[in-house]
XYZ file of C-alpha atoms in Angstrom:
640
model
C 0.108 -0.009 0.006
C 1.409 3.221 -1.150
C 1.760 6.003 1.681
C -0.087 9.140 1.050
C 2.244 11.995 0.339
C 1.841 14.793 2.754
C 4.631 17.101 1.564
C 3.590 20.667 1.381
C 1.582 20.605 4.632
C 3.084 23.588 6.574
C 4.371 23.254 9.957
C 4.502 25.987 12.664
C 7.508 26.864 14.569
C 6.020 25.576 17.732
C 4.982 22.392 16.128
C 8.356 21.742 14.500
C 10.148 22.231 17.811
C 7.846 19.818 19.541
C 8.525 17.256 16.856
C 12.399 17.769 17.106
C 12.178 17.402 20.959
C 10.325 14.006 20.601
C 12.521 12.878 17.634
C 15.716 13.669 19.765
C 14.699 11.722 22.703
C 17.113 8.639 23.485
C 14.617 5.858 23.037
C 13.573 7.162 19.632
C 17.085 7.729 18.390
C 18.256 4.032 19.709
C 15.205 2.604 17.689
C 16.204 4.527 14.527
C 19.934 3.375 14.637
C 20.673 0.646 12.253
C 16.841 -0.223 11.291
C 15.607 0.197 7.845
C 12.017 -0.849 8.878
C 11.064 2.028 11.141
C 7.456 2.754 10.353
C 6.524 1.734 13.888
C 9.002 4.393 15.227
C 7.315 7.109 13.439
C 3.904 5.927 14.564
C 5.178 6.326 18.035
C 6.411 9.704 17.188
C 3.068 10.719 15.737
C 1.252 9.303 18.830
C 3.487 11.436 21.237
C 2.931 14.512 18.959
C -0.668 13.993 19.273
C -0.452 13.899 23.120
C 1.210 17.233 22.759
C -1.920 18.617 20.828
C -0.723 18.417 17.293
C -2.399 15.707 14.992
C 0.008 14.461 12.437
C 0.376 11.121 10.490
C 3.651 8.992 10.768
C 4.212 9.740 7.171
C 4.064 13.517 7.794
C 6.422 13.162 10.691
C 8.926 11.158 8.650
C 8.847 13.591 5.759
C 9.241 16.506 7.885
C 12.338 14.983 9.610
C 13.849 14.270 6.323
C 13.316 17.860 5.404
C 14.759 19.157 8.435
C 17.886 17.046 8.059
C 18.507 18.237 4.476
C 18.037 21.847 5.511
C 20.577 21.151 8.416
C 23.186 19.515 5.963
C 22.937 22.393 3.654
C 23.108 24.963 6.227
C 26.097 23.157 7.768
C 28.019 23.163 4.419
C 27.133 26.720 3.971
C 28.294 27.564 7.568
C 31.777 26.041 6.798
C 32.220 28.159 3.616
C 30.543 31.414 4.542
C 31.438 31.899 8.191
C 28.208 31.192 9.707
C 25.772 33.014 7.241
C 23.447 29.905 6.927
C 23.585 29.345 10.778
C 21.611 32.569 10.981
C 19.079 31.644 8.338
C 18.103 28.238 9.498
C 15.931 28.411 12.616
C 16.269 24.887 13.915
C 20.119 24.551 13.195
C 20.998 24.439 16.811
C 18.357 21.821 17.639
C 19.387 19.529 14.628
C 23.205 20.070 15.546
C 22.448 19.030 19.191
C 20.314 15.872 18.150
C 22.874 14.869 15.216
C 26.049 15.413 17.028
C 25.722 12.100 18.738
C 24.893 10.306 15.421
C 27.198 8.993 12.851
C 28.756 11.648 10.698
C 27.027 12.119 7.401
C 28.764 13.395 4.231
C 26.783 16.452 3.159
C 28.259 16.460 -0.547
C 27.231 12.692 -0.780
C 23.640 13.530 0.291
C 23.329 16.576 -2.017
C 24.835 14.918 -5.180
C 23.150 11.516 -4.729
C 19.909 12.963 -6.137
C 18.048 10.946 -3.549
C 16.528 13.814 -1.708
C 15.838 12.971 1.757
C 17.003 9.206 1.393
C 19.126 9.212 4.550
C 19.483 5.501 4.621
C 22.662 5.320 6.598
C 20.907 6.228 9.851
C 17.945 4.425 9.664
C 15.406 6.879 9.123
C 14.071 5.712 5.816
C 11.157 3.475 5.367
C 10.811 0.720 2.849
C 7.880 2.275 0.965
C 9.592 5.524 0.249
C 9.306 5.973 -3.294
C 8.284 9.700 -3.587
C 10.099 11.890 -6.058
C 12.024 14.885 -5.138
C 9.773 17.811 -4.312
C 10.445 21.469 -4.599
C 12.261 22.828 -1.560
C 9.619 25.372 -0.920
C 6.798 22.848 -0.432
C 8.868 21.015 2.065
C 9.855 23.775 4.386
C 8.260 26.643 6.059
C 10.499 29.310 4.914
C 13.406 28.533 7.390
C 15.840 28.059 4.332
C 16.000 28.554 0.679
C 17.553 26.178 -1.901
C 18.863 26.801 -5.406
C 16.600 26.269 -8.341
C 17.316 22.686 -10.106
C 17.138 21.685 -13.650
C 15.428 18.333 -14.314
C 16.208 16.245 -17.136
C 13.203 14.334 -18.513
C 13.745 10.661 -19.743
C 11.164 8.877 -21.778
C 10.984 4.901 -22.271
C 11.686 3.537 -25.746
C 8.817 3.602 -28.185
C 8.697 1.029 -30.974
C 8.276 2.406 -34.278
C 6.843 0.243 -37.227
C 9.080 0.476 -40.508
C 8.212 -1.106 -43.827
C 11.145 -2.591 -45.945
C 11.216 -3.489 -49.566
C 10.145 -7.124 -49.127
C 6.846 -6.004 -47.417
C 7.850 -6.966 -43.897
C 7.543 -4.636 -41.061
C 10.356 -4.258 -38.737
C 9.821 -2.429 -35.341
C 12.594 -0.273 -34.195
C 12.933 1.443 -31.064
C 13.304 5.333 -30.662
C 16.448 7.174 -30.908
C 16.487 7.353 -27.135
C 18.266 4.011 -27.065
C 22.018 4.265 -27.765
C 23.840 2.153 -30.590
C 25.945 0.416 -28.182
C 23.184 -1.588 -26.523
C 19.650 -1.323 -24.944
C 19.147 1.310 -22.266
C 17.613 -1.072 -20.092
C 21.043 -2.837 -19.337
C 22.800 0.391 -18.641
C 22.623 1.463 -14.727
C 20.335 4.553 -14.130
C 22.562 7.367 -13.303
C 21.512 9.617 -10.265
C 20.094 12.992 -10.838
C 22.076 15.865 -10.118
C 21.121 19.353 -8.914
C 22.528 22.156 -11.042
C 22.329 25.450 -9.201
C 22.052 28.661 -11.390
C 23.103 30.826 -8.492
C 24.860 30.114 -5.223
C 22.480 29.835 -2.360
C 24.085 32.929 -0.493
C 23.385 35.106 -3.528
C 19.828 34.075 -3.772
C 19.271 34.763 -0.112
C 21.054 38.152 -0.423
C 18.819 39.226 -3.233
C 15.837 38.125 -1.439
C 16.610 40.088 1.644
C 17.486 43.002 -0.500
C 14.078 42.765 -2.145
C 12.174 42.313 1.083
C 13.961 45.481 2.397
C 12.863 47.407 -0.783
C 9.200 46.273 -0.527
C 9.097 47.296 2.954
C 10.537 50.686 2.247
C 8.004 51.075 -0.527
C 5.189 50.200 1.748
C 6.111 52.881 4.187
C 6.655 55.511 1.733
C 3.163 54.714 0.156
C 1.566 54.814 3.647
C 3.183 58.132 4.420
C 1.962 59.590 1.328
C -1.637 58.431 1.990
C -1.465 60.033 5.413
C -0.084 63.315 3.856
C -2.949 63.359 1.174
C -5.516 62.651 4.044
C -4.307 65.571 5.938
C -4.292 67.971 3.047
C -7.994 66.858 2.339
C -8.800 67.695 5.767
C -7.178 71.039 5.864
C -8.773 71.937 2.450
C -12.225 71.010 3.912
C -11.756 72.994 6.893
C -10.619 75.940 4.848
C -13.833 75.677 2.773
C -15.896 75.685 5.887
C -14.169 78.786 7.231
C -14.567 80.408 3.885
C -18.351 79.780 3.806
C -18.770 81.138 7.175
C -17.006 84.269 6.090
C -19.066 84.667 3.118
C -22.307 84.185 5.037
C -21.030 86.766 7.619
C -20.227 89.239 5.095
C -23.719 88.655 3.441
C -25.684 88.889 6.720
C -23.739 91.982 7.710
C -24.529 93.735 4.408
C -28.349 92.802 4.814
C -28.202 94.306 8.366
C -26.600 97.653 7.251
C -28.070 97.961 3.932
C -31.502 99.600 5.126
C -31.378 100.717 8.824
C -34.705 102.625 8.336
C -36.535 99.487 7.644
C -35.082 98.025 10.816
C -35.997 100.899 12.926
C -39.570 100.942 11.382
C -39.882 97.131 12.044
C -39.035 97.745 15.790
C -41.495 100.657 15.998
C -44.144 98.662 14.517
C -44.009 95.947 17.285
C -47.330 94.842 19.148
C -47.796 96.793 22.360
C -46.983 93.625 24.457
C -43.496 93.232 22.702
C -42.853 97.145 23.158
C -43.647 96.576 26.813
C -41.275 93.896 27.240
C -38.423 95.755 25.660
C -39.049 98.754 27.609
C -39.110 96.786 30.836
C -35.767 95.234 29.967
C -34.202 98.361 28.698
C -35.603 101.325 30.731
C -34.664 104.902 29.703
C -33.405 103.839 26.185
C -34.476 106.155 23.512
C -36.578 104.819 20.625
C -34.229 106.295 18.250
C -31.474 103.775 19.497
C -33.658 100.835 19.776
C -32.420 98.851 16.765
C -28.801 99.197 18.051
C -29.763 98.025 21.525
C -31.862 95.108 20.024
C -28.696 93.875 18.242
C -26.785 94.219 21.620
C -29.285 92.194 23.472
C -29.600 89.485 20.921
C -25.730 88.636 21.522
C -26.591 87.813 25.005
C -30.458 87.025 25.376
C -31.399 85.221 21.954
C -30.802 82.017 20.282
C -32.703 82.123 16.935
C -32.149 79.656 14.258
C -32.723 81.265 10.781
C -33.793 77.785 9.516
C -36.600 77.501 12.123
C -39.419 79.582 11.505
C -41.435 78.087 14.727
C -38.650 80.004 16.749
C -39.169 83.485 15.442
C -40.994 86.167 17.589
C -44.609 86.511 16.992
C -44.363 89.990 15.551
C -42.476 88.724 12.564
C -45.653 87.763 10.865
C -47.326 91.241 11.258
C -48.260 92.653 8.005
C -47.291 96.151 8.607
C -43.476 95.721 7.675
C -42.917 92.185 6.946
C -39.699 93.061 4.974
C -38.235 95.041 7.868
C -38.983 92.254 10.381
C -36.922 89.598 8.215
C -34.122 91.910 8.081
C -34.280 92.038 11.854
C -34.490 88.272 12.259
C -31.367 87.735 10.188
C -29.281 90.359 11.988
C -30.289 89.064 15.373
C -29.619 85.495 14.448
C -26.146 86.093 12.888
C -24.960 88.511 15.533
C -25.811 86.116 18.375
C -24.221 83.081 16.536
C -21.005 85.011 15.903
C -20.887 85.948 19.698
C -21.497 82.430 20.913
C -18.858 81.140 18.621
C -16.221 83.629 19.594
C -17.130 83.125 23.222
C -16.262 79.592 23.065
C -12.944 80.235 21.372
C -12.053 82.939 23.869
C -13.017 80.761 26.931
C -11.208 77.516 26.001
C -7.646 79.050 26.298
C -8.669 80.416 29.753
C -9.537 76.984 30.759
C -6.162 75.692 29.540
C -4.634 78.491 31.563
C -5.980 77.360 35.071
C -4.762 73.780 34.702
C -1.950 73.541 37.067
C 1.450 72.065 35.831
C 2.458 68.886 37.072
C 5.750 69.193 38.868
C 7.812 67.276 41.367
C 7.896 70.094 43.759
C 4.332 69.417 44.665
C 2.866 67.872 47.705
C -0.100 65.579 48.036
C -3.517 67.631 48.240
C -2.001 70.724 46.661
C -4.035 70.280 43.357
C -7.264 69.775 44.968
C -9.193 68.087 47.879
C -12.707 67.803 46.955
C -15.670 67.072 49.192
C -18.939 65.246 48.004
C -21.826 65.707 50.250
C -24.345 62.894 49.174
C -25.025 59.157 49.107
C -27.779 57.345 50.949
C -29.062 53.741 50.910
C -30.930 54.235 47.616
C -28.303 56.305 45.900
C -24.833 55.037 45.975
C -23.610 55.391 42.271
C -23.926 59.228 42.083
C -21.526 60.108 44.883
C -18.998 57.581 43.569
C -19.298 58.998 39.871
C -18.556 62.608 41.112
C -15.798 61.582 43.461
C -14.061 59.441 41.053
C -14.384 61.876 38.106
C -12.747 64.551 40.464
C -9.713 62.277 40.943
C -9.374 61.340 37.298
C -9.588 65.034 36.224
C -6.706 65.938 38.576
C -7.709 66.135 42.166
C -5.450 64.685 44.701
C -7.954 63.581 47.250
C -11.677 62.901 47.026
C -13.896 62.617 50.229
C -17.312 61.385 50.266
C -19.655 62.389 53.148
C -22.639 59.889 53.155
C -25.016 57.875 55.348
C -23.930 54.940 57.247
C -25.844 52.576 55.086
C -24.141 53.775 51.765
C -20.610 53.949 53.120
C -19.596 50.300 52.724
C -21.135 50.153 49.202
C -19.409 53.072 48.035
C -15.990 52.334 49.588
C -16.414 49.013 47.640
C -16.506 50.750 44.330
C -12.974 52.213 44.725
C -10.225 52.118 47.235
C -9.084 55.676 46.037
C -12.113 57.358 47.757
C -12.073 58.532 51.447
C -15.695 57.633 52.690
C -17.153 59.147 55.884
C -20.325 57.541 57.126
C -21.606 60.554 59.193
C -24.275 62.321 56.976
C -27.210 60.744 58.927
C -25.392 60.709 62.357
C -26.821 63.029 65.294
C -23.733 65.324 65.196
C -23.193 65.185 61.418
C -22.451 68.832 60.785
C -19.836 68.904 63.531
C -18.282 65.799 62.041
C -18.040 67.344 58.488
C -17.043 70.767 59.820
C -13.832 69.260 61.181
C -12.921 68.314 57.494
C -13.785 71.674 55.929
C -10.597 73.365 56.601
C -8.796 70.672 54.357
C -11.184 70.931 51.527
C -10.815 73.248 48.548
C -14.281 72.904 47.223
C -17.602 71.117 48.028
C -20.121 69.320 45.722
C -23.496 68.990 47.137
C -26.478 66.731 45.807
C -25.246 63.708 44.106
C -27.302 60.883 45.677
C -28.214 63.042 48.641
C -31.966 62.053 48.543
C -34.855 64.113 49.824
C -35.112 62.961 53.400
C -35.713 66.186 55.693
C -32.850 65.168 58.094
C -30.345 64.654 55.417
C -31.361 67.965 53.606
C -31.170 69.897 56.906
C -27.659 68.701 57.502
C -26.683 69.610 53.968
C -28.033 73.033 54.367
C -25.994 73.549 57.453
C -22.927 72.189 55.613
C -23.397 74.801 53.009
C -23.672 77.550 55.475
C -20.358 76.351 57.114
C -18.686 76.281 53.692
C -19.743 79.708 52.719
C -18.223 80.958 55.787
C -14.869 79.340 54.625
C -15.246 81.023 51.115
C -14.720 77.796 49.044
C -16.611 77.157 45.814
C -19.718 75.238 46.195
C -21.229 73.164 43.296
C -24.938 72.170 43.794
C -26.542 69.424 41.696
C -29.397 66.980 41.749
C -31.064 66.977 45.024
C -29.064 69.722 46.295
C -30.981 71.859 43.674
C -34.325 70.515 45.253
C -33.073 72.160 48.558
C -32.331 75.419 46.808
C -35.886 75.278 45.227
C -37.238 74.829 48.680
C -35.006 77.298 50.502
C -33.329 79.670 47.829
C -31.525 81.726 50.616
C -29.177 78.843 51.364
C -27.036 79.700 48.405
C -28.564 83.053 47.082
C -25.941 85.857 46.777
C -22.965 83.492 47.237
C -20.578 84.470 44.331
C -18.718 81.255 44.401
C -21.814 79.149 44.110
C -22.489 77.170 40.988
C -25.913 75.544 40.020
C -26.061 72.748 37.397
C -29.570 71.951 36.792
C -31.122 70.003 33.967
C -34.332 71.155 32.200
C -36.705 69.907 34.885
C -34.600 71.070 37.680
C -34.191 74.549 36.044
C -37.954 74.852 35.558
C -38.406 74.127 39.237
C -35.947 76.698 40.248
C -37.358 79.336 37.878
C -40.872 78.900 38.876
C -39.830 78.894 42.536
C -38.123 82.193 42.225
C -40.494 84.064 39.917
C -43.697 82.518 40.902
C -44.692 82.221 37.110
C -44.387 79.560 34.475
C -41.244 79.238 32.448
C -41.190 80.560 29.100
C -39.632 77.721 27.230
C -39.147 79.860 23.977
C -36.110 81.667 25.394
C -33.891 79.720 27.696
C -31.084 82.263 27.519
C -33.238 85.106 28.695
C -34.703 82.761 31.526
C -31.371 81.568 32.631
C -29.992 85.045 32.932
C -33.188 86.124 34.937
C -32.552 82.971 37.251
C -29.055 83.904 37.701
C -29.882 87.514 38.401
C -32.634 86.586 40.980
C -30.001 84.325 42.592
C -27.688 87.099 43.081
C -25.455 86.473 40.040
C -24.713 82.976 40.734
C -23.412 80.906 37.870
C -25.990 78.740 36.290
C -25.283 75.818 34.086
C -28.282 74.811 32.052
C -27.664 71.358 30.828
C -29.295 70.270 27.290
C -28.519 70.028 23.872
C -26.302 72.943 24.168
C -24.930 73.552 27.548
C -25.795 77.380 28.560
C -23.553 79.114 30.959
C -24.591 82.422 32.365
C -23.569 84.548 35.459
C -26.344 87.247 34.884
C -23.957 89.419 32.793
C -23.167 87.182 29.709
C -24.235 83.990 28.311
C -21.861 81.454 26.855
C -23.000 78.237 24.945
C -20.754 75.218 25.231
C -21.390 73.619 21.801
C -18.686 70.795 22.172
C -19.893 67.673 20.051
C -21.401 65.032 22.303
C -23.804 62.343 21.497
C -27.473 61.372 21.403
C -26.948 58.833 24.492
C -28.199 60.286 27.816
C -27.667 57.732 30.646
C -27.840 58.292 34.362
C -24.660 59.705 35.957
C -23.458 61.898 33.185
C -24.445 64.834 35.621
C -22.438 63.574 38.251
C -19.316 63.455 36.076
C -19.906 67.042 35.315
C -20.199 68.127 39.060
C -17.403 66.218 40.123
C -15.125 67.667 37.436
C -16.490 71.208 37.950
C -15.446 71.006 41.612
C -12.000 70.501 40.656
C -11.860 73.167 37.916
C -13.678 75.611 40.144
C -10.807 75.330 42.779
C -8.149 75.711 39.990
C -10.051 78.702 38.565
C -10.253 80.481 42.048
C -6.572 79.980 42.865
C -5.373 81.258 39.567
C -4.611 84.797 39.036
C -6.569 87.213 37.238
C -4.292 87.472 34.377
C -4.938 83.661 33.740
C -8.664 84.171 33.527
C -8.512 87.719 32.023
C -11.006 88.954 34.377
C -13.515 86.570 33.448
C -15.802 85.146 36.208
C -13.699 82.110 37.267
C -16.859 80.127 37.828
C -17.943 80.532 34.300
C -14.418 79.500 33.213
C -14.584 76.219 35.262
C -18.052 75.539 34.112
C -17.300 75.746 30.593
C -14.236 73.456 31.051
C -16.491 71.106 32.788
C -19.143 70.965 30.147
C -16.653 70.643 27.254
C -15.028 67.687 29.176
C -18.165 65.831 29.987
C -19.479 66.241 26.257
C -16.048 65.158 24.824
C -16.151 61.980 27.263
C -19.670 61.205 25.914
C -18.656 61.476 22.324
C -15.597 59.205 22.672
C -17.496 56.580 24.888
C -20.337 56.505 22.255
C -17.817 56.117 19.581
C -16.634 52.816 21.215
C -19.808 51.675 22.609
C -22.721 53.206 20.847
C -26.114 52.672 22.379
C -24.538 50.653 25.325
C -22.507 53.554 26.510
C -22.736 54.119 30.278
C -21.234 56.662 32.755
C -18.666 54.084 33.680
C -17.494 54.008 30.027
C -17.418 57.959 29.874
C -15.381 57.913 33.051
C -12.536 55.730 31.414
C -12.348 58.371 28.527
C -11.671 61.357 30.991
C -7.870 61.049 30.604
C -7.762 61.190 26.719
C -10.549 63.762 26.605
C -8.879 65.961 29.209
C -5.421 65.751 27.167
C -7.163 66.401 23.989
C -9.039 69.601 25.064
C -6.708 71.144 27.517
C -3.267 69.875 27.031
C -2.850 69.641 23.221
């Protein structure tokens, strides 16, 4: 039965080394020495190889050993001639030399010139059924060694050719392949010889040169592709800037082309509108109303030219329709430009307040933040706020929570310092001991609405105001402010971070009238003024930041994912940035309200974290995923 040829089945390096380890064992070598009939030995080798997790047939193992021996002999011959060059090429040279050093010496030239590729009968590794023809070296190896190309001489058997002679008889003559001296069958078959067109070292040198050239070409093409991509992005950015400039020039020309029509449109407003304008700007002459309207639009109005539903009601009045349209375009463009310029102006200020990391600092110098919140029902919110403060750059983060929540919060992270005192009888005294060590306070994450906890939180706020540290109020802390506004009213280092529902509750509590949802900027400024020019951060599609004097919109790109805990990330990072802003010099903030600078930085960071996490996780994004992005987002925004 002929053995199935398995030459050409590639062997991995690990599989080959395992085979060599088994083949080199003493009992295997003893069984192979002096035996021509060794199929049972390779069956044992294949069995042991299978126990190591590699399924190979005995024939595959035998052919692989033959190939490795031939490679070793070629490399050894090259090693003698070329000072070790082939020793570097053949991966298994050392292993083969270790095994074969104890075996009888084999003449390499005799093996190479014999034409019997792999027929090493002198050491008993040949099997009686081995009649396989020579294979191309590439099919028998995995790339460890290269062999010279061979020229194969094809010989065909004699073919009888019928020839008719003159007497009509047919004589069969053999083909010319037979020599005149006698039939070819009586002549011994000469062994086939390999004829190398080029020396093996020249072939290998050429191969290595071509590989290096191909790799260099690949890197050059990749660099060219990246350069083209960068130029394309720059060109696209330049086109966008050009379009914005063209739109700005067009809107500016429309606004200044017919000032009489604008003034007429303002005069033709309904009485209710005129009443509101006069209330907002008392003692302003009517002749200057158009100019003042433009100034107010930069701070009070967000109007989209594409959205007809957001236009004021007087735009539909038939008296001066053309003039009204001119006023709308002027107001919308002037506000958009102011908001965009504000973002560009504030971001460098946030970078200015970030303290450098130096070896001369001590622990706690870059911020010790306190979180007031955490009860039995809500343990995640204070953890999110505290760990976000640490990851933004604070050195220490304290959580003052109830006794039931302390163990749970502590189990989330060993980096947090947890104080289970918020529901204790002497909670205020216990927390007051730590206030001299804290640089800012965040009140509200996970606080709950229990009367006792709210009462303790109120007294802690009063104690903190006396120490003149920034106070960020979020979540249930805003519920406390809505019930008792005086707890934070007029404190210039106070920062409120409401969402839309919390903002509505605060606005109605302060003004005792429903919120006008058509103009969030005006409503936010009114709430800030009513609270004593506190900084208000209205979270939404565009985070709106105001201190009653100006409005800044944070339009950093985020995502549509709104999972619980994002506000806690914002409040925790805002507590750190507020400390940095208030400890920086006025030159660094350029006389801008430090609370506004810190709020803009926290909003930008939260949105960037949301964007990066959503890019990785999509709809499955959670606040934990966002917290993991704080480091890269902070570096991209404030340290690049």
